[in-house]
PDB file of C-alpha atoms in Angstrom:
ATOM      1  CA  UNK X  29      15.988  91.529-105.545  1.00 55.00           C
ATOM      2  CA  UNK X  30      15.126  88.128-104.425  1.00 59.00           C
ATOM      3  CA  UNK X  31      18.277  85.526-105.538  1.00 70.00           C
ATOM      4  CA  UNK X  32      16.567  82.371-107.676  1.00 80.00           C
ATOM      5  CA  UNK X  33      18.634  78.994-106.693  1.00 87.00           C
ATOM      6  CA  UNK X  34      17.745  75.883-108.184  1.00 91.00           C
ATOM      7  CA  UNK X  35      16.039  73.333-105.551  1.00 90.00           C
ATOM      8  CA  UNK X  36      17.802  70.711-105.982  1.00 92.00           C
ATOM      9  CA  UNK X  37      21.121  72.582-104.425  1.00 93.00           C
ATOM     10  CA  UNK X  38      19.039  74.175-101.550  1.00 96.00           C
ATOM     11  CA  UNK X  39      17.600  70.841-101.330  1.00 95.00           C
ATOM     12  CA  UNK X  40      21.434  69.580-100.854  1.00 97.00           C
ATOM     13  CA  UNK X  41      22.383  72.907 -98.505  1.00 97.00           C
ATOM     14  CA  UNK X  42      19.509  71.418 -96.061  1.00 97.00           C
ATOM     15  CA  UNK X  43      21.092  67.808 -96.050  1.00 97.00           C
ATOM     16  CA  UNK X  44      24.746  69.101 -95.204  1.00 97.00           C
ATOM     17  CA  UNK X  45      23.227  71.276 -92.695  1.00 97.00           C
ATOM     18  CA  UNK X  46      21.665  68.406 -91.076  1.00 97.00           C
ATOM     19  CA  UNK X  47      24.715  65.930 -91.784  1.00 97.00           C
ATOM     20  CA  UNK X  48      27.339  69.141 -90.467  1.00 96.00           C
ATOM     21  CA  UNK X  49      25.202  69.104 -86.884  1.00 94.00           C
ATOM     22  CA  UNK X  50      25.011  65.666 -86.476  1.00 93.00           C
ATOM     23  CA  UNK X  51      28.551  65.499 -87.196  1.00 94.00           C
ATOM     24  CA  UNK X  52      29.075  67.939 -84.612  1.00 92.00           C
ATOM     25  CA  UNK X  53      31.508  69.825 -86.699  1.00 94.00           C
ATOM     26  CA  UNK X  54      30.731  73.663 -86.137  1.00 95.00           C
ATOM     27  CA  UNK X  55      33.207  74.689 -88.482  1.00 95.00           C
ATOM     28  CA  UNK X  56      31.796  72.750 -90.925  1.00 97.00           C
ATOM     29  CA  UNK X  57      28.416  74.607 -89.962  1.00 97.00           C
ATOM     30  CA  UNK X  58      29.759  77.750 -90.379  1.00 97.00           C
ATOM     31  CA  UNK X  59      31.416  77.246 -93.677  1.00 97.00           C
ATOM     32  CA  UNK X  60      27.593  77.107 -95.379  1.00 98.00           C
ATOM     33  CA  UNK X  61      27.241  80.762 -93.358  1.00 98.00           C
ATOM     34  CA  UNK X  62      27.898  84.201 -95.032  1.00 97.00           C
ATOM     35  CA  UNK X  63      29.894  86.781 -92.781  1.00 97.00           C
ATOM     36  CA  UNK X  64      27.326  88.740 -91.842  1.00 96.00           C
ATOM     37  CA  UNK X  65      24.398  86.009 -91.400  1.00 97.00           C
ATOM     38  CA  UNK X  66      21.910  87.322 -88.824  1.00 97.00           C
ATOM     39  CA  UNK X  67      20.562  84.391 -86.882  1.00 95.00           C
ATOM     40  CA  UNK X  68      17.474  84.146 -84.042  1.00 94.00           C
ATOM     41  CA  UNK X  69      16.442  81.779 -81.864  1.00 91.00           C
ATOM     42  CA  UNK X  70      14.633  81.209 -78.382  1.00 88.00           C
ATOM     43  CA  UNK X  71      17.748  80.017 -77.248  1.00 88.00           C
ATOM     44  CA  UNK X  72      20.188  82.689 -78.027  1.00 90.00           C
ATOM     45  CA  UNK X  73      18.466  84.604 -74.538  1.00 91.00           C
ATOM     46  CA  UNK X  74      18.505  81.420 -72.698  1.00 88.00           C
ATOM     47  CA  UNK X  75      21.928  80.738 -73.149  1.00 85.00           C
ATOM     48  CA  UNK X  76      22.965  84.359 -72.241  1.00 88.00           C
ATOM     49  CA  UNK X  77      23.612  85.991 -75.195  1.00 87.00           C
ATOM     50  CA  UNK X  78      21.715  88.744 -76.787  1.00 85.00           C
ATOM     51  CA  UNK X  79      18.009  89.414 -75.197  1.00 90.00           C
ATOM     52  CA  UNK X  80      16.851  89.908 -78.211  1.00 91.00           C
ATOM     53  CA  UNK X  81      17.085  86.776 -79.742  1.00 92.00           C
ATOM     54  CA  UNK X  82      19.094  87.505 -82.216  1.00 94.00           C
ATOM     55  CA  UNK X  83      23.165  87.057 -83.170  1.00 94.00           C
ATOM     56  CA  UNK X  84      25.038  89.116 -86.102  1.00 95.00           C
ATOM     57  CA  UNK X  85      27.976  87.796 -87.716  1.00 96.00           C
ATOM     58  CA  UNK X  86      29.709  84.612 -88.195  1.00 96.00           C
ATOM     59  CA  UNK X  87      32.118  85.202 -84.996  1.00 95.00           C
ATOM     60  CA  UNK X  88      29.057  85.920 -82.760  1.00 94.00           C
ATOM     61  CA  UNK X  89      27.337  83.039 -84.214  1.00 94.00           C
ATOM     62  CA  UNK X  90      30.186  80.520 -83.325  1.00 95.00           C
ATOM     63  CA  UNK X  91      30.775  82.179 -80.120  1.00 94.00           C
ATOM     64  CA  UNK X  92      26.782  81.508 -79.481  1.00 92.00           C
ATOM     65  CA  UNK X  93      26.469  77.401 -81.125  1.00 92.00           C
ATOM     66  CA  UNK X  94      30.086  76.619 -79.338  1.00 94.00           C
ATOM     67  CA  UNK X  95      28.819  77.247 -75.898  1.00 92.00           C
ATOM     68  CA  UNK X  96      25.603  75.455 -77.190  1.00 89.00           C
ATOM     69  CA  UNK X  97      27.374  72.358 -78.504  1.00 90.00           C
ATOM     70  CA  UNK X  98      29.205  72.220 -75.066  1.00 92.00           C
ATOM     71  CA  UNK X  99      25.942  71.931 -73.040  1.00 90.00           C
ATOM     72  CA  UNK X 100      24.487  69.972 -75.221  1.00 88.00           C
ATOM     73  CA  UNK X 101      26.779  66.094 -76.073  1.00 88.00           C
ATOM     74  CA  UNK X 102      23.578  64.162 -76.981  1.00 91.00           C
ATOM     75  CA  UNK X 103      22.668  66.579 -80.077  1.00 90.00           C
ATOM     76  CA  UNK X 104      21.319  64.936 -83.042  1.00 92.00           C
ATOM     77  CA  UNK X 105      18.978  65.721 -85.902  1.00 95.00           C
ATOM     78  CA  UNK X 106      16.778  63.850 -88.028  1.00 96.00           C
ATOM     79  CA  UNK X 107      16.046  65.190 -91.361  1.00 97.00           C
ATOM     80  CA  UNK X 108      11.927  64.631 -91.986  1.00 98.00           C
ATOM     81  CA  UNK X 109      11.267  67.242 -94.674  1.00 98.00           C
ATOM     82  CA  UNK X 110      13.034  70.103 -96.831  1.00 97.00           C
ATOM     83  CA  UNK X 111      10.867  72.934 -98.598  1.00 97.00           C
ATOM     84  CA  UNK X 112      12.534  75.267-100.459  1.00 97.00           C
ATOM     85  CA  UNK X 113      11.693  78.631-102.247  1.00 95.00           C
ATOM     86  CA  UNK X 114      13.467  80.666-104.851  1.00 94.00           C
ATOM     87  CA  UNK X 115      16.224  82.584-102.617  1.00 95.00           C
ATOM     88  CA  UNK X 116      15.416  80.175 -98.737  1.00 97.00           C
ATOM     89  CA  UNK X 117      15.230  76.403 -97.746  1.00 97.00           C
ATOM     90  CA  UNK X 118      13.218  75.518 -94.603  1.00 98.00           C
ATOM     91  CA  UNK X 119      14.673  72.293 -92.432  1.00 98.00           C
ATOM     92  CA  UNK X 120      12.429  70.168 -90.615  1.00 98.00           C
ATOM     93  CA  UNK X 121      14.073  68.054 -88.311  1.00 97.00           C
ATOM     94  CA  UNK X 122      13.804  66.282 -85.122  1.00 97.00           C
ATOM     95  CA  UNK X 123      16.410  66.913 -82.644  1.00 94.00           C
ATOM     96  CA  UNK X 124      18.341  64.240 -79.906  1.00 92.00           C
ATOM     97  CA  UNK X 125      14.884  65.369 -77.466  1.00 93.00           C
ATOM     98  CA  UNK X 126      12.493  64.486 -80.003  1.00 95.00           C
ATOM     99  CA  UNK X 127      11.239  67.828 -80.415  1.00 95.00           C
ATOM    100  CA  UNK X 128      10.170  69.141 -84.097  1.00 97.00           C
ATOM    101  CA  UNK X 129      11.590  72.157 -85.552  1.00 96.00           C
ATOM    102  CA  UNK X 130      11.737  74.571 -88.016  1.00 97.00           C
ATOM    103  CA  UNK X 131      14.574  75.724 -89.024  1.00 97.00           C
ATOM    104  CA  UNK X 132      14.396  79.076 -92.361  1.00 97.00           C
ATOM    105  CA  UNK X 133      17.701  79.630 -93.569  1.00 98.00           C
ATOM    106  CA  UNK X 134      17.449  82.455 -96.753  1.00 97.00           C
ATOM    107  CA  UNK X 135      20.300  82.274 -98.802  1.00 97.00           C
ATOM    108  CA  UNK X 136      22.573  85.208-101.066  1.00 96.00           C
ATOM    109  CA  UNK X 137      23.103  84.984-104.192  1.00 94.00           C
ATOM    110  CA  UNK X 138      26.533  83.418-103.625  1.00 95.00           C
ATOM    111  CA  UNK X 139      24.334  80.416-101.742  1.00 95.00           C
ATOM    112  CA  UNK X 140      25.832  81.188 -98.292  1.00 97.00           C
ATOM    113  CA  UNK X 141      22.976  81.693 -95.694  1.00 98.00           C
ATOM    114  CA  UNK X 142      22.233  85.137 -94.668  1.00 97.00           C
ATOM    115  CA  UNK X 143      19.300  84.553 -92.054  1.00 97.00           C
ATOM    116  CA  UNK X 144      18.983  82.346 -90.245  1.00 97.00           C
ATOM    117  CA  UNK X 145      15.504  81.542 -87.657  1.00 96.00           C
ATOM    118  CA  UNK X 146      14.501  78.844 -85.344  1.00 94.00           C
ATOM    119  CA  UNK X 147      10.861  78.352 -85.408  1.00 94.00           C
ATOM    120  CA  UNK X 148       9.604  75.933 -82.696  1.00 92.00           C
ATOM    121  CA  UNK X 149       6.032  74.179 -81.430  1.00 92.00           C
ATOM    122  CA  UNK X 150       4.115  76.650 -79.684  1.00 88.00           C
ATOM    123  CA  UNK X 151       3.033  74.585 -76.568  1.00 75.00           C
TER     124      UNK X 151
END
């Protein structure tokens, strides 16, 4: 069964996702994760972790964005937009290279985020 959150507090869940990477603070990241938050991304093979894309569990995760942070000491986002849905909130932000992304992060019914998916431009 789908979770129903009010908007407004996935609404805020976006903005201290945004403010917790600009911040740089990982742990603070992590504290809006559930253990056992699945998370894909493009990058996740590119910065040798799993070929499929794809990291399980909160250790993995910070093993993963910790080796990510290191490589990367410009990283900002921008918050342009938040759309949210009963039981997910989608990010769209702008990152330190100026590149738009997606970012779908579904939430449990406690409001930690279970899934997490980077969705960038094609192109």
């Amino acid at each position: 069964m789908p979770h129903h959150h009010q908007p407004s507090n996935l609404a805020a869940l976006g903005r201290t996702w945004v403010e917790a990477w600009t911040a740089r603070d990982l742990e603070r990241v992590l504290t809006l994760y559930a253990d056992d938050v699945v998370m894909t991304s493009d990058r996740i093979p590119a910065m040798g972790f799993d070929e499929s894309g794809t990291v399980r569990g909160k250790d993995a995760l910070r093993a993963y964005w910790s080796k990510a942070l290191a490589l990367l000491p410009e990283l900002h986002f921008s918050l342009i937009e938040l759309f949210v849905s009963p039981d997910s909130v989608v990010v769209f932000y702008e990152n330190e290279r100026g590149k738009r992304i997606c970012e779908y992060l579904r939430v449990n019914a406690a409001g930690k985020i279970v899934q997490g998916s980077a969705n960038h431009l094609v192109g």
